[in-house]
PDB file of C-alpha atoms in Angstrom:
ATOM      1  CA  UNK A   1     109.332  94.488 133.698  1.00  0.00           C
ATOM      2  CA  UNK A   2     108.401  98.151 132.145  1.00  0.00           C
ATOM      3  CA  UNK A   3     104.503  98.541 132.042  1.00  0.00           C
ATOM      4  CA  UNK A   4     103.428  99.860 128.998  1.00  0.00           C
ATOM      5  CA  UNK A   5     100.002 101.731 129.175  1.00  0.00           C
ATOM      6  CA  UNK A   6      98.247 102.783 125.711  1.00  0.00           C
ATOM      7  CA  UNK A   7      94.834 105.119 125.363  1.00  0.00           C
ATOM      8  CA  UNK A   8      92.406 104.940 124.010  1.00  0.00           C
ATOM      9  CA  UNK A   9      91.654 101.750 123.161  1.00  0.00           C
ATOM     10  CA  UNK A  10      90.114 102.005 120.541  1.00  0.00           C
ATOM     11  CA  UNK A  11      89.449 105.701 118.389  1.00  0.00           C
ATOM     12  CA  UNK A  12      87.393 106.647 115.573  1.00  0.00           C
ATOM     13  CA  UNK A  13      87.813 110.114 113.988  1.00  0.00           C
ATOM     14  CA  UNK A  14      87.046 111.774 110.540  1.00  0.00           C
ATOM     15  CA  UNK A  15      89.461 113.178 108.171  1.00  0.00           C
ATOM     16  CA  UNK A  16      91.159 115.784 108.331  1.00  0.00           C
ATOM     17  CA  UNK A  17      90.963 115.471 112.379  1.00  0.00           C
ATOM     18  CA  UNK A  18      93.891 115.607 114.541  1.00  0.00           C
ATOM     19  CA  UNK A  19      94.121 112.488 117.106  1.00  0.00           C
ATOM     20  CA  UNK A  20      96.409 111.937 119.380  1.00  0.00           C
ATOM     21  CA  UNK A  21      97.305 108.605 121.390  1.00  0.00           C
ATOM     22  CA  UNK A  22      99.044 108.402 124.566  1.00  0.00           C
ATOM     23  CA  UNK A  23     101.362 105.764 126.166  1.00  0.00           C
ATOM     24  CA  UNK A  24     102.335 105.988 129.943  1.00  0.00           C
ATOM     25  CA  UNK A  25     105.619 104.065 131.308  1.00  0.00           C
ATOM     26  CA  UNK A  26     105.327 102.205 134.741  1.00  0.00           C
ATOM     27  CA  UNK A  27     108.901 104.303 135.025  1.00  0.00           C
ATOM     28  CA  UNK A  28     110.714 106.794 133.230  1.00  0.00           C
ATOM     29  CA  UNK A  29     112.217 104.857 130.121  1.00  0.00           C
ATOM     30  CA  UNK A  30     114.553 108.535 128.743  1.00  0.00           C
ATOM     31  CA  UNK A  31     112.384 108.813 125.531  1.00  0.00           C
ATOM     32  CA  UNK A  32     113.694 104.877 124.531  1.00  0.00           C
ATOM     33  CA  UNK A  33     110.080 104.964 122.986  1.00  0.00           C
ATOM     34  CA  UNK A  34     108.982 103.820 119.255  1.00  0.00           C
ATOM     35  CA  UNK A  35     105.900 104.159 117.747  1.00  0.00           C
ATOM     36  CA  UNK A  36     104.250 101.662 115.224  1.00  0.00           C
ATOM     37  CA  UNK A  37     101.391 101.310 112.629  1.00  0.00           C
ATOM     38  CA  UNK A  38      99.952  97.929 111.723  1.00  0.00           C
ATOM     39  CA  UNK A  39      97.841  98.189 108.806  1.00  0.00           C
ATOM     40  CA  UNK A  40      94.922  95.975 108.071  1.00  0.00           C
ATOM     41  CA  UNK A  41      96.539  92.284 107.629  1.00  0.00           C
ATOM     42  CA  UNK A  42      99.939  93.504 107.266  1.00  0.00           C
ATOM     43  CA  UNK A  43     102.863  93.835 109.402  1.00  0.00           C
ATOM     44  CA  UNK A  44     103.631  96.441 111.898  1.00  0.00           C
ATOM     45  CA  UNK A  45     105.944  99.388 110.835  1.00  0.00           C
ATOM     46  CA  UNK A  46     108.381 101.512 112.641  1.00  0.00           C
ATOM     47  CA  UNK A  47     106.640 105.242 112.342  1.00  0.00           C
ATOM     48  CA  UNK A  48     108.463 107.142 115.105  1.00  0.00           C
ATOM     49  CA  UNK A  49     111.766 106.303 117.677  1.00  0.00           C
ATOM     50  CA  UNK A  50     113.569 107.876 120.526  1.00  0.00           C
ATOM     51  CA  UNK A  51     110.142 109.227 121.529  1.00  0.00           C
ATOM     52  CA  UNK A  52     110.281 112.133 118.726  1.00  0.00           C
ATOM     53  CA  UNK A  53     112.308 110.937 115.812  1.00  0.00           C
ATOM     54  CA  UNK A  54     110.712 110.440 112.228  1.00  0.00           C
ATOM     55  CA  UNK A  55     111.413 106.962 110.591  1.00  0.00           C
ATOM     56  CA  UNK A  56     112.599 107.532 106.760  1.00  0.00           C
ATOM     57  CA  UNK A  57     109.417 107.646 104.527  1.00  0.00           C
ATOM     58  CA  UNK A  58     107.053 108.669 107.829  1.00  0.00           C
ATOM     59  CA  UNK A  59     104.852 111.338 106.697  1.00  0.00           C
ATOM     60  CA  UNK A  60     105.150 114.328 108.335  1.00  0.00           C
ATOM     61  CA  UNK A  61     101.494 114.284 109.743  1.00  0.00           C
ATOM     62  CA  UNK A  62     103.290 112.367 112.399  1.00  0.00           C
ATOM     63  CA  UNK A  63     104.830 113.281 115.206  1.00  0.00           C
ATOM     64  CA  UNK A  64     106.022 111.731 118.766  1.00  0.00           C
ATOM     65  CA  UNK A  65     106.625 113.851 122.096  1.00  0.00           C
ATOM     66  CA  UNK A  66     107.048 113.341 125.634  1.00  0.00           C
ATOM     67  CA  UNK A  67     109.241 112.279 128.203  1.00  0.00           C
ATOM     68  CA  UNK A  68     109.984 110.124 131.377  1.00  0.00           C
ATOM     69  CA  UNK A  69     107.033 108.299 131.602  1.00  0.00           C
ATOM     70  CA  UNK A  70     104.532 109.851 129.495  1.00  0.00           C
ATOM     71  CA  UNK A  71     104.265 109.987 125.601  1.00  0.00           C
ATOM     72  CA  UNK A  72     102.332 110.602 122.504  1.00  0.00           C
ATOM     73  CA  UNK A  73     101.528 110.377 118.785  1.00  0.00           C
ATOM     74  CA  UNK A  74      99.744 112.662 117.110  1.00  0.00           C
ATOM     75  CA  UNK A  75      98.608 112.362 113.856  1.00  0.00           C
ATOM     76  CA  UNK A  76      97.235 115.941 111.752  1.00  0.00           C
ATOM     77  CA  UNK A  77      95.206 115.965 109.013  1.00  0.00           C
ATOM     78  CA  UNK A  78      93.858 112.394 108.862  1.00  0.00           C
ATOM     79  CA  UNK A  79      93.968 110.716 106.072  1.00  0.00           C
ATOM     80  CA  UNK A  80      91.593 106.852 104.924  1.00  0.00           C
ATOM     81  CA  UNK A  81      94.958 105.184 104.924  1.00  0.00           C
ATOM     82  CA  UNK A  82      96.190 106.131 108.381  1.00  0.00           C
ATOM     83  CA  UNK A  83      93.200 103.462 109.556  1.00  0.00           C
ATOM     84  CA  UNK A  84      95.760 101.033 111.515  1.00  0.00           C
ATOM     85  CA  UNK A  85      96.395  99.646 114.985  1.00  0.00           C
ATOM     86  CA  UNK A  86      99.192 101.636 116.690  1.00  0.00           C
ATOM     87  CA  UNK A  87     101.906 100.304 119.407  1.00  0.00           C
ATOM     88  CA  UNK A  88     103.824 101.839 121.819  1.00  0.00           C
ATOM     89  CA  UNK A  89     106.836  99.775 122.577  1.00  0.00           C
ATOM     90  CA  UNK A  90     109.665 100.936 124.998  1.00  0.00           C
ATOM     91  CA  UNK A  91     113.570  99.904 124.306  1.00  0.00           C
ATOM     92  CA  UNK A  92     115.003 101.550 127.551  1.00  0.00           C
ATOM     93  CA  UNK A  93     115.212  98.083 129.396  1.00  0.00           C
ATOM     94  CA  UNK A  94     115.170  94.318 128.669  1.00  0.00           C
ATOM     95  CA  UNK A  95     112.682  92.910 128.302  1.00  0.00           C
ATOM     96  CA  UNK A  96     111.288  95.125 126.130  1.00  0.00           C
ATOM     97  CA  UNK A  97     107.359  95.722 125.995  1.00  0.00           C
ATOM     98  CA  UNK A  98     104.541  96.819 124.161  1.00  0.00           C
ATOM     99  CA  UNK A  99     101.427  98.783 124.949  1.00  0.00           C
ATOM    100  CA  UNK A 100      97.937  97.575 124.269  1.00  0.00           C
ATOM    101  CA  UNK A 101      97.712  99.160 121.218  1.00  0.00           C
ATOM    102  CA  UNK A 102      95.089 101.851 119.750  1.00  0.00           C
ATOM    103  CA  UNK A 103      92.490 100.967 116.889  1.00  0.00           C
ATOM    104  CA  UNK A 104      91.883 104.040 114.902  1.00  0.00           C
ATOM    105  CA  UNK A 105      89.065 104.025 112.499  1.00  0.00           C
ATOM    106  CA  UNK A 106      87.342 106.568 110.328  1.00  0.00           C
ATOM    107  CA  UNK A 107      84.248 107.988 111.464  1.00  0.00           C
TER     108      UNK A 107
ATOM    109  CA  UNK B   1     116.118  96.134  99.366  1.00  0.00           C
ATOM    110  CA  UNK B   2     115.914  94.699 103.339  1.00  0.00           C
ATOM    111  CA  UNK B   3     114.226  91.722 103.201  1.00  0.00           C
ATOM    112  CA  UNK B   4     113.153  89.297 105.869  1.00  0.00           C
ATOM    113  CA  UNK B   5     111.303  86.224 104.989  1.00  0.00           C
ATOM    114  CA  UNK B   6     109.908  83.447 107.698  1.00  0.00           C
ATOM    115  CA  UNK B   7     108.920  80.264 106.746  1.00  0.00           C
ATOM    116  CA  UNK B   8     107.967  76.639 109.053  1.00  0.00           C
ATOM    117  CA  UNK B   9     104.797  77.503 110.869  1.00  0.00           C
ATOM    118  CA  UNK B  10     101.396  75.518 110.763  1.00  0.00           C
ATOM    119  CA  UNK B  11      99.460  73.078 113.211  1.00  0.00           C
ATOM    120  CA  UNK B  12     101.098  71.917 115.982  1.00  0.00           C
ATOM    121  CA  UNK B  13      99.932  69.543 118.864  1.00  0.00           C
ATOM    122  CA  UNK B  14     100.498  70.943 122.457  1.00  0.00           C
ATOM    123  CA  UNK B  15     104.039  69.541 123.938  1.00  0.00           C
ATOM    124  CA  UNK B  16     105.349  69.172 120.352  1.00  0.00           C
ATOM    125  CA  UNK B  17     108.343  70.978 118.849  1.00  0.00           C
ATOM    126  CA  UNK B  18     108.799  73.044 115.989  1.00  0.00           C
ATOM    127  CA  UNK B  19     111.335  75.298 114.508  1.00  0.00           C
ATOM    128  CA  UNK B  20     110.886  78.683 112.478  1.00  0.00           C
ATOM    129  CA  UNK B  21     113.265  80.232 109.897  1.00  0.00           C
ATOM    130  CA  UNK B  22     113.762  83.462 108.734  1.00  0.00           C
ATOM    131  CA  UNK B  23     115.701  84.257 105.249  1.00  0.00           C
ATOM    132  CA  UNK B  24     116.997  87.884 105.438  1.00  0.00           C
ATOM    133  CA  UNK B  25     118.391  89.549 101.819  1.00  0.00           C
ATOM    134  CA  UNK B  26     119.395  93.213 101.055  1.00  0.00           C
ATOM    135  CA  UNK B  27     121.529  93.765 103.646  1.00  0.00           C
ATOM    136  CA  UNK B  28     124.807  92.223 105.732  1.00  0.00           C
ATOM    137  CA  UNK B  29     123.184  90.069 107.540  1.00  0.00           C
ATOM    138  CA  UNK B  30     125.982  89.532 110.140  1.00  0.00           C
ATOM    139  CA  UNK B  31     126.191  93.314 111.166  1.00  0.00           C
ATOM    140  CA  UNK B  32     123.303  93.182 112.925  1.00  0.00           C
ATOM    141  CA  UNK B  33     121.191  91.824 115.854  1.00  0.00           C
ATOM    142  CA  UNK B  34     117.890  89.953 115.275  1.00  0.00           C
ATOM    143  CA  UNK B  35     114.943  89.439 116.961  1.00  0.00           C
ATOM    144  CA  UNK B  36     111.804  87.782 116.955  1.00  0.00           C
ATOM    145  CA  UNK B  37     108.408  88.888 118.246  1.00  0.00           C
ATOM    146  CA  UNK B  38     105.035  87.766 118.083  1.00  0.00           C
ATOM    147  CA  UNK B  39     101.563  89.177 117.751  1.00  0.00           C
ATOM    148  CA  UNK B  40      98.681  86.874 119.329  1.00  0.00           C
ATOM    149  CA  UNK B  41      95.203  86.655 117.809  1.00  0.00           C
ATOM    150  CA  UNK B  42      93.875  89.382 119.810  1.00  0.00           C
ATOM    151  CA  UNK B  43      96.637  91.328 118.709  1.00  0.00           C
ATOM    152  CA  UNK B  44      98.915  91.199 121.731  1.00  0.00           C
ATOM    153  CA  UNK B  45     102.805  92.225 121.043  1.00  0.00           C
ATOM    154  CA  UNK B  46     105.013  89.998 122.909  1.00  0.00           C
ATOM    155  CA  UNK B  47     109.010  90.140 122.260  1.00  0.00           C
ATOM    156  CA  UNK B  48     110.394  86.642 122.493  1.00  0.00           C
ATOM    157  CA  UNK B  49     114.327  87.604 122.171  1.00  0.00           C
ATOM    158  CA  UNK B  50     117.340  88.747 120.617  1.00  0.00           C
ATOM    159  CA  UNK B  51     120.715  86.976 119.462  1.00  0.00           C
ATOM    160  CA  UNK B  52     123.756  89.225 119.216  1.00  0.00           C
ATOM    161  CA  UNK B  53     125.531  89.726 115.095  1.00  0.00           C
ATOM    162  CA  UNK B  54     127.646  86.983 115.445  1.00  0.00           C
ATOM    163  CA  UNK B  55     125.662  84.444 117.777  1.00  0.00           C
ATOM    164  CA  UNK B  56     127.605  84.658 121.069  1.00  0.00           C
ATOM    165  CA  UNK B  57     124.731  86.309 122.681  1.00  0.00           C
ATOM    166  CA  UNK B  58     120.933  85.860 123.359  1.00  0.00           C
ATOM    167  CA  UNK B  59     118.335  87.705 125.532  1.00  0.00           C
ATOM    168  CA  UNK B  60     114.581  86.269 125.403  1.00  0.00           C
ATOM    169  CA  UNK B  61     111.402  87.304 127.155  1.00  0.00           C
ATOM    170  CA  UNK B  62     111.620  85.271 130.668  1.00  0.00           C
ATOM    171  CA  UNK B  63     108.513  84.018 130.488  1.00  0.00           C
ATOM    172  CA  UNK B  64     109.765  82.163 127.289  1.00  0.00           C
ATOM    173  CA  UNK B  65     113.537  81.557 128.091  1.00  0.00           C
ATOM    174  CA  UNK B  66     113.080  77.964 129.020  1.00  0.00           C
ATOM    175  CA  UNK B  67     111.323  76.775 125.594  1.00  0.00           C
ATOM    176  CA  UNK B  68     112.490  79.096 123.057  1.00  0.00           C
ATOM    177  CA  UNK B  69     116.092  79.019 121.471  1.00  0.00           C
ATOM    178  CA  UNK B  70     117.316  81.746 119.026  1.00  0.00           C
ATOM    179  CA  UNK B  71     119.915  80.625 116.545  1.00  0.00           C
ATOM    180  CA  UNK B  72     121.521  82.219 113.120  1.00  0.00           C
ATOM    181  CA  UNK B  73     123.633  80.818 110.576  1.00  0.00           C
ATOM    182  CA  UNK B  74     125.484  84.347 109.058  1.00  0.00           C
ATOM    183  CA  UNK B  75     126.492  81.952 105.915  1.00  0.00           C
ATOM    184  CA  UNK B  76     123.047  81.158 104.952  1.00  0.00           C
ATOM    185  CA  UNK B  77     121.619  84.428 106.032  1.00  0.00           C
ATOM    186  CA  UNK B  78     119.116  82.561 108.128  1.00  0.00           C
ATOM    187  CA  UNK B  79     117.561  83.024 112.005  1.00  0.00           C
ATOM    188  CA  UNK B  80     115.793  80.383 113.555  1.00  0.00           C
ATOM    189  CA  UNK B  81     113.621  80.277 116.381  1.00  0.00           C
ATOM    190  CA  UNK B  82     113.129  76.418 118.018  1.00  0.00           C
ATOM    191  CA  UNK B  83     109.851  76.659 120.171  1.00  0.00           C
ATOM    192  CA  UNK B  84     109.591  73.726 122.355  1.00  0.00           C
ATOM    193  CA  UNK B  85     106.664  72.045 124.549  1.00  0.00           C
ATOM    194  CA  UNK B  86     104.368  74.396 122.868  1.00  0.00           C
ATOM    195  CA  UNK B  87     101.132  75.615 124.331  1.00  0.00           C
ATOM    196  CA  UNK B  88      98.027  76.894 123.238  1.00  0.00           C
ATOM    197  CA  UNK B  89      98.961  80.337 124.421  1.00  0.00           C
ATOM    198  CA  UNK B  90     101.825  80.393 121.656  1.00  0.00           C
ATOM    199  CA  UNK B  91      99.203  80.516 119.116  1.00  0.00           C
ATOM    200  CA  UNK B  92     100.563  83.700 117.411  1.00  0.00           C
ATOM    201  CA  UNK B  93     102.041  85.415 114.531  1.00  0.00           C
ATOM    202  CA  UNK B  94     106.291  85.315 114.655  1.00  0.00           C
ATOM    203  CA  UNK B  95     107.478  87.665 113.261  1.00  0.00           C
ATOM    204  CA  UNK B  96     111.424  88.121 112.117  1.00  0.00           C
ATOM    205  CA  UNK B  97     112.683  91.315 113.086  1.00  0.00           C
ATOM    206  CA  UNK B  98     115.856  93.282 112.542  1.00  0.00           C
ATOM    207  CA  UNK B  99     116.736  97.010 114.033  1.00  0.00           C
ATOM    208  CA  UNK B 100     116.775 100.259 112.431  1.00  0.00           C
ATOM    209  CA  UNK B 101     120.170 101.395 113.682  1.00  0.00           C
ATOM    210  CA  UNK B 102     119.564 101.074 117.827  1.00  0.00           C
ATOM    211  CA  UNK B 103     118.450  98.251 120.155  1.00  0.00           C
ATOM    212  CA  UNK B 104     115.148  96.337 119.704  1.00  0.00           C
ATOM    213  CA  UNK B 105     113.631  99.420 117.923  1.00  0.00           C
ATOM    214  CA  UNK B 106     112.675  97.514 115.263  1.00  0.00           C
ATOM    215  CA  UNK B 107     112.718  98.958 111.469  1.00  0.00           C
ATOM    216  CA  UNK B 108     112.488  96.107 109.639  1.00  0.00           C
ATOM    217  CA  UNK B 109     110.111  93.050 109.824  1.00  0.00           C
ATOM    218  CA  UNK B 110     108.865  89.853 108.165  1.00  0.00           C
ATOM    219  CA  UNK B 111     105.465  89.024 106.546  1.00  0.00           C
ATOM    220  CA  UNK B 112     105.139  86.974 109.812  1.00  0.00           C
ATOM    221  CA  UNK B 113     104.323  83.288 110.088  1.00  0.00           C
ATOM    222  CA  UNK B 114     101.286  81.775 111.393  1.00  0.00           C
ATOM    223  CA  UNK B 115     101.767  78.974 114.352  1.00  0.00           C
ATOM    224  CA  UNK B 116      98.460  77.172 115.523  1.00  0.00           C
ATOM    225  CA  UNK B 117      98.723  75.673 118.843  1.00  0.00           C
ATOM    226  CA  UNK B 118      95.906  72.908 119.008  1.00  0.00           C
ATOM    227  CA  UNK B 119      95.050  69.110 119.281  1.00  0.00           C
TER     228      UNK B 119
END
């Protein structure tokens, strides 16, 4: 199975900041990455795929890079309702895994 | 309007059986693959499986394959997921799940069912 490998943990930042979260492959998955948001008691939602591709409605604040094994989401210009749990999930090979995910909470 | 609604979860007893279903409306349902996956307490994401558009296939999570059965009826719009011998470890959130446009990325989901695992 394909390790996935999320950091921080847990992050608190104030708004307006720029955070970033990272998610490491145990092998090189060719960008089959997608991003997610959970909010507070609701259920997760497809931000980013394909490592750097916007889902419709996604603000632009958002973005996804990397490659091989290593990627990230960054998020500009913080904003109170961005205050979610994010996922890293990989779709290069059955059976497909999640990271740990990332708290982010305001400061 | 995609919409995915699950339905059947509740108490269960360890070893006992029980079977979730999943209502989808707002789009042909029998174009695409399904999928459920599950979020534990602590907030663990775990993908149980996938069953192909028109039911000949399914793919689960190995660690699941021998107690979990995907099904779909494309007439009634429905997926089901039959969880069998349940543990306490399959205390979780199921969640219905259909994909954006490519495999298991996952653009649509359910409000997610609760399924409590306890004697």
């Amino acid at each position: 199975d394909i390790q996935m490998t999320q950091s921080p943990a847990s992050l608190s930042a104030s708004l307006g900041e720029t955070v970033t979260i990272e998610c490491l492959a145990s092998e090189d998955i060719y960008s089959n990455l997608a991003w997610y948001q959970q909010k507070p008691g609701k259920s997760p939602q497809l931000l980013i795929y394909y490592a750097n591709s916007l889902n419709d409605g996604v603000p632009s604040r958002f973005s996804g890079s990397g490659s091989g094994t290593q990627y990230s989401l960054k998020i500009n210009s913080l904003q109170s309702e961005d205050v979610s749990i994010y996922f890293c999930q990989q779709n290069y090979d059955s059976p497909w895994t999640f990271g740990g995910g990332t708290k982010l909470e305001l400061k | 309007e995609v919409q995915l609604v699950e339905s059947g979860g509740g108490l269960v007893q360890p070893g006992a059986s029980l079977k979730l279903s999943c209502v989808a409306s707002g789009f042909t349902f029998s174009d695409y693959w399904m999928s459920w996956v599950r979020q534990t307490p602590g907030k663990t994401m775990e993908w149980i499986g996938d069953i192909k558009y028109d039911g000949s296939y399914t793919n689960y999570a190995p660690s699941l394959k021998n107690r979990f059965t995907i099904s779909r009826d494309n007439a009634k719009s429905t997926l089901y997921l039959q969880m069998s011998n349940v543990r306490s470890e399959d205390t979780a959130t199921y969640y219905c799940t259909r994909d954006r446009s490519t495999v298991a990325t996952w653009g649509y989901w359910g409000q997610g069912v609760m399924v409590t695992v306890s004697s």
